[in-house]
PDB file of C-alpha atoms in Angstrom:
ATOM      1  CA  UNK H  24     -33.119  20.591  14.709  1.00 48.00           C
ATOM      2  CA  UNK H  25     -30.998  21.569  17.686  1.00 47.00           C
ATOM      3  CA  UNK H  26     -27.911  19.899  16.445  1.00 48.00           C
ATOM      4  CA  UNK H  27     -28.035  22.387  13.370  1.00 47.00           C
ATOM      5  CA  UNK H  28     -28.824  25.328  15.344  1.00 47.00           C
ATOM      6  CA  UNK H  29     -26.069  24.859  17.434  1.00 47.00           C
ATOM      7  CA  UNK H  30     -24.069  24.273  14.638  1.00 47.00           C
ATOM      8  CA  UNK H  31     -25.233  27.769  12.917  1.00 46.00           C
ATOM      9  CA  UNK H  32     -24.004  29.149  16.384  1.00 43.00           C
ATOM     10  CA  UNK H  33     -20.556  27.345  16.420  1.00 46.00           C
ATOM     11  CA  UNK H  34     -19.864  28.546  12.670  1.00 46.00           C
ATOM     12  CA  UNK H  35     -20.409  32.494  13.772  1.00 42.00           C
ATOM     13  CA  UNK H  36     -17.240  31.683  16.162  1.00 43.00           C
ATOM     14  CA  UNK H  37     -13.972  32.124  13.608  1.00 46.00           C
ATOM     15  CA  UNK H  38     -12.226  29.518  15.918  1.00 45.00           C
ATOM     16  CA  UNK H  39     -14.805  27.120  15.252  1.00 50.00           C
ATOM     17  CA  UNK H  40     -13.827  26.926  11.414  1.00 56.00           C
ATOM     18  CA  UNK H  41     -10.565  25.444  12.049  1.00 66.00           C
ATOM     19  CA  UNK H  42     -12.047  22.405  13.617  1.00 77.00           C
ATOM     20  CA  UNK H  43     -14.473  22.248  10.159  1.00 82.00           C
ATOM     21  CA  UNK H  44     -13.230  19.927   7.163  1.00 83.00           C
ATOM     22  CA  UNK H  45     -13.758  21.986   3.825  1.00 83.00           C
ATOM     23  CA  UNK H  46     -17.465  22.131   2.795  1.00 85.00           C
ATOM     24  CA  UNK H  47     -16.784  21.402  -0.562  1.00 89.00           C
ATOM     25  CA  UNK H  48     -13.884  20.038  -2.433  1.00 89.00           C
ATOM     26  CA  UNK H  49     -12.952  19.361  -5.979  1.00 93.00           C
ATOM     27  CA  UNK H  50     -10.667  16.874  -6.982  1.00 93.00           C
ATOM     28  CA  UNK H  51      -9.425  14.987 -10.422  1.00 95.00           C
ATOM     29  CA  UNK H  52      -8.694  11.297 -11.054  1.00 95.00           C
ATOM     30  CA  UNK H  53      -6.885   8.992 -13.431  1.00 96.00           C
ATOM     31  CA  UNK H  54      -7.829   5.480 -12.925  1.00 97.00           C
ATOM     32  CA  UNK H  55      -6.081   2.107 -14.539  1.00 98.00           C
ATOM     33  CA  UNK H  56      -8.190  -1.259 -14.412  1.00 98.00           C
ATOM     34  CA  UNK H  57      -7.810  -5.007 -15.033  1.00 98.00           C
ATOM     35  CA  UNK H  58     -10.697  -7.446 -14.993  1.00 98.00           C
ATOM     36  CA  UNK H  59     -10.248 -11.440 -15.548  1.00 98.00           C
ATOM     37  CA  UNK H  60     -13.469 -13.326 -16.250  1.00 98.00           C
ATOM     38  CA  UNK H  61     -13.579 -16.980 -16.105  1.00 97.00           C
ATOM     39  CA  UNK H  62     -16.407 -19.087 -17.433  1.00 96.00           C
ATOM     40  CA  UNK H  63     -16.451 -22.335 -15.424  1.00 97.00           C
ATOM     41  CA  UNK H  64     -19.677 -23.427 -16.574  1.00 97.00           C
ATOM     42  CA  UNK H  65     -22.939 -22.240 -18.712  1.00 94.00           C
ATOM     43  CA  UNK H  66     -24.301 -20.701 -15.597  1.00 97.00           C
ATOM     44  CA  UNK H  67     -20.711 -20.049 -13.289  1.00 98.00           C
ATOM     45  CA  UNK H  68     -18.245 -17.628 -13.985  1.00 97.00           C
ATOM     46  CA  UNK H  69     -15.331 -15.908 -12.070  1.00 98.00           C
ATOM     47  CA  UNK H  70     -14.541 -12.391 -11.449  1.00 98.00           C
ATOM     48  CA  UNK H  71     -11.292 -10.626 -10.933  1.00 98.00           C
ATOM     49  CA  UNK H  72     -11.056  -7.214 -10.425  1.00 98.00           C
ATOM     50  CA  UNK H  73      -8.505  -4.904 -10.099  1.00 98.00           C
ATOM     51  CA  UNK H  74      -8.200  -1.029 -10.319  1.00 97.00           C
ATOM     52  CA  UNK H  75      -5.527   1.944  -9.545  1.00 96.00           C
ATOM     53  CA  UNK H  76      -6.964   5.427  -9.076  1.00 95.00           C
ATOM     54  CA  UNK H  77      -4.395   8.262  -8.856  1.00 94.00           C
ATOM     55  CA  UNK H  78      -5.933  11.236  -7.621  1.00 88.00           C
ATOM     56  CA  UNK H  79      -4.323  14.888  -7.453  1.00 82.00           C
ATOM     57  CA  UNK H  80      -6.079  16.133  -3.897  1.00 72.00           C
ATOM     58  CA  UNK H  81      -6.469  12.936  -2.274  1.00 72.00           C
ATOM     59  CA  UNK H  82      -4.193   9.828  -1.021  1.00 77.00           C
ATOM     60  CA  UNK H  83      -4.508   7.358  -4.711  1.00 88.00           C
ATOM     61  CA  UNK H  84      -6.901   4.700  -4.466  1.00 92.00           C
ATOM     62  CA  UNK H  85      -6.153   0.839  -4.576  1.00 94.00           C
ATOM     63  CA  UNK H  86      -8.635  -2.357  -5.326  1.00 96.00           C
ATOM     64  CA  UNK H  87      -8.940  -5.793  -5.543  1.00 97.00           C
ATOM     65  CA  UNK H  88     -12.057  -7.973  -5.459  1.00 98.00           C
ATOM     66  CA  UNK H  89     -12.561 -11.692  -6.556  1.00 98.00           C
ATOM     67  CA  UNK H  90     -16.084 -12.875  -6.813  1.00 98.00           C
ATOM     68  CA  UNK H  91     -18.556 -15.187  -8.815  1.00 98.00           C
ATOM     69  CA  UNK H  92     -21.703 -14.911 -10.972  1.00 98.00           C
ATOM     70  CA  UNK H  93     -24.628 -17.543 -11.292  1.00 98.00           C
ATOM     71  CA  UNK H  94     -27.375 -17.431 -13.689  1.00 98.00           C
ATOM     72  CA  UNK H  95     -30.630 -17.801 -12.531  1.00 98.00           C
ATOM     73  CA  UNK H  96     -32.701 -17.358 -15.490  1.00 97.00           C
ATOM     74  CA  UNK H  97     -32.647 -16.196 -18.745  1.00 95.00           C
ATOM     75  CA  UNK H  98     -32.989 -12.489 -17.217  1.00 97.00           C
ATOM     76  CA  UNK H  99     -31.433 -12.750 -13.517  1.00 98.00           C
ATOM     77  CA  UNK H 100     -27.917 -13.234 -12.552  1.00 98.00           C
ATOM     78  CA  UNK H 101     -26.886 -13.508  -8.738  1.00 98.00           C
ATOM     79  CA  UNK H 102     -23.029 -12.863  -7.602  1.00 98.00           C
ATOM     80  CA  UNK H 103     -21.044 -12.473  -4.421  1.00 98.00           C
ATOM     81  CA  UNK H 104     -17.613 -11.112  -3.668  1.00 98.00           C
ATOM     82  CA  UNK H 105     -14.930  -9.976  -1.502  1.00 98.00           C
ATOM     83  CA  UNK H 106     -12.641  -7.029  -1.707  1.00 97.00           C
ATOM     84  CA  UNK H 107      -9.485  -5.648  -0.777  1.00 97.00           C
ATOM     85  CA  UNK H 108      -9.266  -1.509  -0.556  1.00 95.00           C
ATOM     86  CA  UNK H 109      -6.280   0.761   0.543  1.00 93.00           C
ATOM     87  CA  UNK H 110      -6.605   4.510   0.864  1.00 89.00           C
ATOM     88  CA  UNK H 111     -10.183   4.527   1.025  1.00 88.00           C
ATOM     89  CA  UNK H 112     -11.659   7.507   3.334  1.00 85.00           C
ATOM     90  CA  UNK H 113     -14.471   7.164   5.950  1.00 84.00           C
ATOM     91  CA  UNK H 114     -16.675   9.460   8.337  1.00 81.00           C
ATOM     92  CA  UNK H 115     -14.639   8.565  11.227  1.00 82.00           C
ATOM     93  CA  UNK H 116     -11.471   9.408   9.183  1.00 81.00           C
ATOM     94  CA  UNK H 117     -11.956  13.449  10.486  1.00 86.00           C
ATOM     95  CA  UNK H 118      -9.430  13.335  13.660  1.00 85.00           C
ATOM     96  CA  UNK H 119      -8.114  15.247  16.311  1.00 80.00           C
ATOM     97  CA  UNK H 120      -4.393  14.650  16.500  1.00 83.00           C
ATOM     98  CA  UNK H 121      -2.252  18.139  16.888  1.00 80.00           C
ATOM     99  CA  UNK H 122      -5.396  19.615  15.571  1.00 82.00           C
ATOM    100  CA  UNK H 123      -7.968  18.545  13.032  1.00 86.00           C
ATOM    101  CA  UNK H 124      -6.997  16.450   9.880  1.00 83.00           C
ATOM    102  CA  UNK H 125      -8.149  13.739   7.811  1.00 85.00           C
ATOM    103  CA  UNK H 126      -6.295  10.863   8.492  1.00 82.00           C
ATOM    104  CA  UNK H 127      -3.829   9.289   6.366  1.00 79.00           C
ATOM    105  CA  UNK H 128      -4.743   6.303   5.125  1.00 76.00           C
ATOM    106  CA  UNK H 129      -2.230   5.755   2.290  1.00 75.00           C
ATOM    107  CA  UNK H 130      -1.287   2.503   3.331  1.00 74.00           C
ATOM    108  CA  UNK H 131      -5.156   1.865   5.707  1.00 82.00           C
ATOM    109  CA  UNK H 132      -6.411  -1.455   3.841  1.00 91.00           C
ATOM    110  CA  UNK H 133     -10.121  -1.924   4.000  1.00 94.00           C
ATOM    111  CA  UNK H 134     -11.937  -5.177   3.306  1.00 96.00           C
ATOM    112  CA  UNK H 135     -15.588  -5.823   2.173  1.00 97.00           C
ATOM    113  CA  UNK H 136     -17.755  -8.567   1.456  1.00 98.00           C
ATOM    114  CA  UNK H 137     -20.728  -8.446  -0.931  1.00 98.00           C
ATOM    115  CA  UNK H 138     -23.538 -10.208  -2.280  1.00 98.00           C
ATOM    116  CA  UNK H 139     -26.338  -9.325  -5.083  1.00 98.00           C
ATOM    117  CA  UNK H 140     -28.408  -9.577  -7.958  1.00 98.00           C
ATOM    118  CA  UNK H 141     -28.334  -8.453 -11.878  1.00 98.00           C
ATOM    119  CA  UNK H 142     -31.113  -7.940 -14.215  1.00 98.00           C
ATOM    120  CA  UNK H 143     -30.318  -7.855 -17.906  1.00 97.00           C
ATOM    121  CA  UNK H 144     -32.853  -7.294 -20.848  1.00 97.00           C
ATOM    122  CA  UNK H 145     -32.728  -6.160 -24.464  1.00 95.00           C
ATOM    123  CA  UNK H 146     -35.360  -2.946 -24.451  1.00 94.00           C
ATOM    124  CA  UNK H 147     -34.646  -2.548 -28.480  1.00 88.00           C
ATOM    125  CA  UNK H 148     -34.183  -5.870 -30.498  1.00 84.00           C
ATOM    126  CA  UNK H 149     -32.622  -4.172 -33.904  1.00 80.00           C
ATOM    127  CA  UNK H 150     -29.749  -4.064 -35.947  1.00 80.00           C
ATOM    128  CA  UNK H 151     -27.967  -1.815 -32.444  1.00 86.00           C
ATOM    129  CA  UNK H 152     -29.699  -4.026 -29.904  1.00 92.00           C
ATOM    130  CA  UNK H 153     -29.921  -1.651 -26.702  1.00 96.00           C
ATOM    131  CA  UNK H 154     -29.448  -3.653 -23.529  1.00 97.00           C
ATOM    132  CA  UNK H 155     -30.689  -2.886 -19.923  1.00 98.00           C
ATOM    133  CA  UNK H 156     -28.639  -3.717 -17.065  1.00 98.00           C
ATOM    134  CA  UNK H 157     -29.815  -3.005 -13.224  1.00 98.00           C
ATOM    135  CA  UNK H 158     -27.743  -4.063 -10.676  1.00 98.00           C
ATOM    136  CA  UNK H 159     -28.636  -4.264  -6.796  1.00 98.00           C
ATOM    137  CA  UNK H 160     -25.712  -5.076  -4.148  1.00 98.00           C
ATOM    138  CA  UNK H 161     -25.251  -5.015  -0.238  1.00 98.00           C
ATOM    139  CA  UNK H 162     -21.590  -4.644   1.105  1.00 98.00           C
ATOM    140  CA  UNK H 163     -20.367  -4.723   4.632  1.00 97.00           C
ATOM    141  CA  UNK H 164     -17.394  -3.321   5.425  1.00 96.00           C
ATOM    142  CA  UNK H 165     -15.684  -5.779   7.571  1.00 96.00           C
ATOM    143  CA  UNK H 166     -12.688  -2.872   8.889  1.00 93.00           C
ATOM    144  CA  UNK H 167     -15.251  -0.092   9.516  1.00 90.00           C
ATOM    145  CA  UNK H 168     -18.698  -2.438  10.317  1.00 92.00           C
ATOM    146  CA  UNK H 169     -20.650  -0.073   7.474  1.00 93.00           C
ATOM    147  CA  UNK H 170     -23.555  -1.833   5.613  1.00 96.00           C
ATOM    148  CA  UNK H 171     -24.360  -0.013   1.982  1.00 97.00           C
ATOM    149  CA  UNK H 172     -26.769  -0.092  -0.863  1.00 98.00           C
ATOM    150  CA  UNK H 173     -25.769   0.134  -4.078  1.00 98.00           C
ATOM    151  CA  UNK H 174     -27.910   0.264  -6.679  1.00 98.00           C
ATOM    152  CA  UNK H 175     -26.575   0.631 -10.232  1.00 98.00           C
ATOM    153  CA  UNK H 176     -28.586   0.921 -13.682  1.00 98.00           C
ATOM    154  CA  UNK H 177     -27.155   1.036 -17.123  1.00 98.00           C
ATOM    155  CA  UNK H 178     -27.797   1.179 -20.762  1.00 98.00           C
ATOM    156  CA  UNK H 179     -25.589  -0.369 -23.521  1.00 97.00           C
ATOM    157  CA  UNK H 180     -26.003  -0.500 -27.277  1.00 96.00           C
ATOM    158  CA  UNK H 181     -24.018  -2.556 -29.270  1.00 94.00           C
ATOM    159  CA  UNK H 182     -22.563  -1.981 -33.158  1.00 94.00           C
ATOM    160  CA  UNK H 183     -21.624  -5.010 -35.037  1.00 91.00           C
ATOM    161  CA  UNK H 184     -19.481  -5.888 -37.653  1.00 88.00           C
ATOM    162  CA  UNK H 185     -20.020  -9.117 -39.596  1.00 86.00           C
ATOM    163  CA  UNK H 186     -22.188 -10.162 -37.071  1.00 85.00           C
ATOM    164  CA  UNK H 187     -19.335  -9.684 -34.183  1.00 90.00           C
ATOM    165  CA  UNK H 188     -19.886  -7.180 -31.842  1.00 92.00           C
ATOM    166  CA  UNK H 189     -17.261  -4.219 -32.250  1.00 95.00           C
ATOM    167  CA  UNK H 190     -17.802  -1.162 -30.238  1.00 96.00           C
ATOM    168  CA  UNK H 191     -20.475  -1.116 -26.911  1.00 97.00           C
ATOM    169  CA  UNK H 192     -20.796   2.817 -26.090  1.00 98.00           C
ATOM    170  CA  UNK H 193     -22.612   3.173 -22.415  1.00 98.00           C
ATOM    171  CA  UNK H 194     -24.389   5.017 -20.160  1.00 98.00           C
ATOM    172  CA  UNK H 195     -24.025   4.390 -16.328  1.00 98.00           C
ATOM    173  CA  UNK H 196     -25.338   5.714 -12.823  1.00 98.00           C
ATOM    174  CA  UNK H 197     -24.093   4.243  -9.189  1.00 98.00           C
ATOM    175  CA  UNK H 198     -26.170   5.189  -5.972  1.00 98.00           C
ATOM    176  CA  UNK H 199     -24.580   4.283  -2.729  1.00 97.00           C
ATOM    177  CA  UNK H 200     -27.114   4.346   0.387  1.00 97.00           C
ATOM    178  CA  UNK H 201     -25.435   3.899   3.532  1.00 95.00           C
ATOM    179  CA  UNK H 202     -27.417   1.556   6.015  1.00 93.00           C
ATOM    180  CA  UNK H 203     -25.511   2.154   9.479  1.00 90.00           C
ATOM    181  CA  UNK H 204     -23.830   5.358   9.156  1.00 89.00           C
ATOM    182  CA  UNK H 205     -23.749   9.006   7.430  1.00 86.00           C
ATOM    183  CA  UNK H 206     -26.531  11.705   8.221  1.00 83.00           C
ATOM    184  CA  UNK H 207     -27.298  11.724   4.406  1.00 90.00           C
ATOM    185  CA  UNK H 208     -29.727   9.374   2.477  1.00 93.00           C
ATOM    186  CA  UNK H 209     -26.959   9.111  -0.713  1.00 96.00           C
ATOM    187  CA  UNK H 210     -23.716   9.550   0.237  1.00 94.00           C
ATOM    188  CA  UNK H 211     -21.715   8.535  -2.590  1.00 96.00           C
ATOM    189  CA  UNK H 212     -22.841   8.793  -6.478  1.00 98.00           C
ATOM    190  CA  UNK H 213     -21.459   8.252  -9.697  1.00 98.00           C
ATOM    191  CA  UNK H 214     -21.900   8.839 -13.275  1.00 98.00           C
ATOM    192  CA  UNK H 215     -20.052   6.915 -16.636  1.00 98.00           C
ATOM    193  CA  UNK H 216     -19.801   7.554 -19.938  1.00 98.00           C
ATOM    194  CA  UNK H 217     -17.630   4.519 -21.601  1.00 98.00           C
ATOM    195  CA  UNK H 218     -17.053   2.869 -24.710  1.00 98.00           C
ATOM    196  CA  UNK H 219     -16.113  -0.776 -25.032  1.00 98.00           C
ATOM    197  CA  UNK H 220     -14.226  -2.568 -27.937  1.00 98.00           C
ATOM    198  CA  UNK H 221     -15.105  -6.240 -28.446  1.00 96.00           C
ATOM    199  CA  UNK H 222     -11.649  -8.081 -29.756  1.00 92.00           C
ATOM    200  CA  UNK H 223     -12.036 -11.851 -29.122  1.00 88.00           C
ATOM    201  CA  UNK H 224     -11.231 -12.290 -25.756  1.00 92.00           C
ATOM    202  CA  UNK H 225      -9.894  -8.836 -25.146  1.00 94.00           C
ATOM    203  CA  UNK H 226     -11.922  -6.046 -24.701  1.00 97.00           C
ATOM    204  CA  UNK H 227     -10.363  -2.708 -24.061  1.00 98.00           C
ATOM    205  CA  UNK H 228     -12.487   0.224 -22.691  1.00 98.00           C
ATOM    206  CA  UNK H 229     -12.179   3.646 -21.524  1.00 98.00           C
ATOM    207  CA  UNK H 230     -14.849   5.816 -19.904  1.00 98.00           C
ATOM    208  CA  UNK H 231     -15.646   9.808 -17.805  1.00 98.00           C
ATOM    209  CA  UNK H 232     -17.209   9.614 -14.774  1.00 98.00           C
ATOM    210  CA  UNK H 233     -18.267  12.390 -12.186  1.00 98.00           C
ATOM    211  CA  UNK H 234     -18.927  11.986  -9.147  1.00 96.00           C
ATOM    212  CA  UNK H 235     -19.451  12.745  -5.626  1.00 96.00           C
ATOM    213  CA  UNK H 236     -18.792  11.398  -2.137  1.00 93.00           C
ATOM    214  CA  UNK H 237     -20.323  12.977   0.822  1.00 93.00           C
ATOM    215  CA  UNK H 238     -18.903  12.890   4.607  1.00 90.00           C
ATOM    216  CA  UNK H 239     -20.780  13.479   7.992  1.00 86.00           C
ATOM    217  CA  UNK H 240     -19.464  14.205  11.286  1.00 77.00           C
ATOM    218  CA  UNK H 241     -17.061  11.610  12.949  1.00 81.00           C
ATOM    219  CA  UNK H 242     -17.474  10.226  16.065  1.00 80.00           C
ATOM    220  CA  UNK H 243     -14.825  11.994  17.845  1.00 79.00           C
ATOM    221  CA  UNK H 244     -16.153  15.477  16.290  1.00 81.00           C
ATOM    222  CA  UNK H 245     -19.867  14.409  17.596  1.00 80.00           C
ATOM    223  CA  UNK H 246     -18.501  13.392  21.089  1.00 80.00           C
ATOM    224  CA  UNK H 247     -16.678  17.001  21.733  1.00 80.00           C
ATOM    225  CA  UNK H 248     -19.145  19.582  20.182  1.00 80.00           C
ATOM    226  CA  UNK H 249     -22.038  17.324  20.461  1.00 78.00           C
ATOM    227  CA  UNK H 250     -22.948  18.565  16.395  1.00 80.00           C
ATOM    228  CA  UNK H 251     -21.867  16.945  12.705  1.00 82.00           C
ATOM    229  CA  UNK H 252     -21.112  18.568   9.594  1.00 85.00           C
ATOM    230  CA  UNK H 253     -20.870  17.817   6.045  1.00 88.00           C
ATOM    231  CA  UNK H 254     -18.374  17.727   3.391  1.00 89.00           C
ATOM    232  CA  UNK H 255     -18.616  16.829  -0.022  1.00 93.00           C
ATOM    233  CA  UNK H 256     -15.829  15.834  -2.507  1.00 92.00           C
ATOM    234  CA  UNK H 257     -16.681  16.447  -6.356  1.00 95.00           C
ATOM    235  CA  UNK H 258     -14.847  13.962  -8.270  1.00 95.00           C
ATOM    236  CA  UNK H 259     -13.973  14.078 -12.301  1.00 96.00           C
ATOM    237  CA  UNK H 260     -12.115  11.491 -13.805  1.00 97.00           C
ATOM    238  CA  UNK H 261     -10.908   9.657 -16.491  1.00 98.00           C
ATOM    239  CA  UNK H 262     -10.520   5.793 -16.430  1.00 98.00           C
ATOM    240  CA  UNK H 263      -8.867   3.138 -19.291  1.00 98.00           C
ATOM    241  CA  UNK H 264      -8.641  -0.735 -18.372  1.00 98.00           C
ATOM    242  CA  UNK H 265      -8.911  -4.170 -20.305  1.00 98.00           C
ATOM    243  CA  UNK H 266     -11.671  -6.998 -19.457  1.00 98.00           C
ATOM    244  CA  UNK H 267     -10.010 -10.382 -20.493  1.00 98.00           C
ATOM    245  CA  UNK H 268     -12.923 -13.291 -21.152  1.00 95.00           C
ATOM    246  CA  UNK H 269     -12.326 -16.818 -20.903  1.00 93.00           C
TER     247      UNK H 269
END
């Protein structure tokens, strides 16, 4: 309570804005992905994952992860993985170098390891079989030490031709709860609206998303006014990738 009067006093000082990252921020993506799945067994299968995201107000976005998937059951699926980011922003990102900035991290690599489980279910068994999927992950972020929840629910129906699956249209929501860090309880969220097309082994999709990410004071901000802030980047974009199964 004192740390936001103070900061309602600091904000009635003009100077005081110029030491303030915008409140609010809007920003536009265009993203390019490549997955590789590998079935090794009835129950193993390997994950590659790779994604481009060129954004207009931000430094673009760069990822790689490589991970596995058992199944546990008919319904339950557990998987792990590791990832490699570049140009990812954190909290700590807000400096004070010849006066305040974010910090460029064009070329900052990040990496993150991750572990989790999946729940899948058909909740309508007819001739467009509509599948649930939830999915519940912990990543730490071994460059910044952050711990995060992500929690990450879905819907899919399916329309079949000749008994092969042809076109998958979806519905998708991500949550991101940060464990060790950020003043907010979801700082990062995300919603998709995709389409899938089922070719053999190739399976071309394209989706919308919008989204947010929210940022809270950085350390160095904290340490010399001793009060946080928060900024929030508003995210639209438009995504297109290919998911090759073997």
């Amino acid at each position: 309570m004192i740390k936001r009067s103070l900061f309602i006093i600091f904000l009635s000082f003009p100077l005081f804005g110029h030491h303030l990252p915008p409140s609010t921020e809007n920003d536009t993506a265009k993203s390019f992905h490549l997955n590789v799945f590998k079935k090794l067994s009835s129950k193993l299968k390997l994950k590659l994952k790779s994604s481009f995201r060129l954004r207009k107000q931000k430094n673009d976005e760069k990822q790689v992860s490589l991970g596995g998937q058992y199944r546990l059951s008919h319904h339950w699926f557990s998987f792990i993985h590791v990832e490699q980011l570049y140009g990812q922003r954190s909290d700590n990102d807000w400096i004070h170098i010849d006066g305040w900035h974010w910090r460029d991290n064009k070329s900052q690599s990040q990496q993150k390891v991750g572990a989790g489980l999946i729940y899948k279910t058909i909740l309508i068994d007819w001739k467009l079989p509509l599948l649930f999927e939830g999915k519940t992950s912990v990543d730490h972020n071994l460059t910044t030490g952050h711990r995060t929840l992500k929690l990450s629910p879905m819907l899919r129906m399916t329309f079949f031709k000749d008994s092969d699956p042809l076109l998958s249209p979806y519905l998708k929501y991500e949550a991101y709860l940060p464990h060790n860090f950020s003043d907010e309880t979801i700082y990062q969220s995300w919603f998709y609206m995709g389409l899938i097309y089922h070719f053999q082994e190739f399976n071309p999709f394209i989706f919308y998303s919008s989204g947010s990410q929210k940022w809270t004071g950085s350390d160095s901000f904290k340490t010399r006014f001793n009060t946080t802030y928060l900024t929030e980047m508003k995210i639209k974009e438009i995504g297109i990738g290919i998911t090759l199964n073997y």
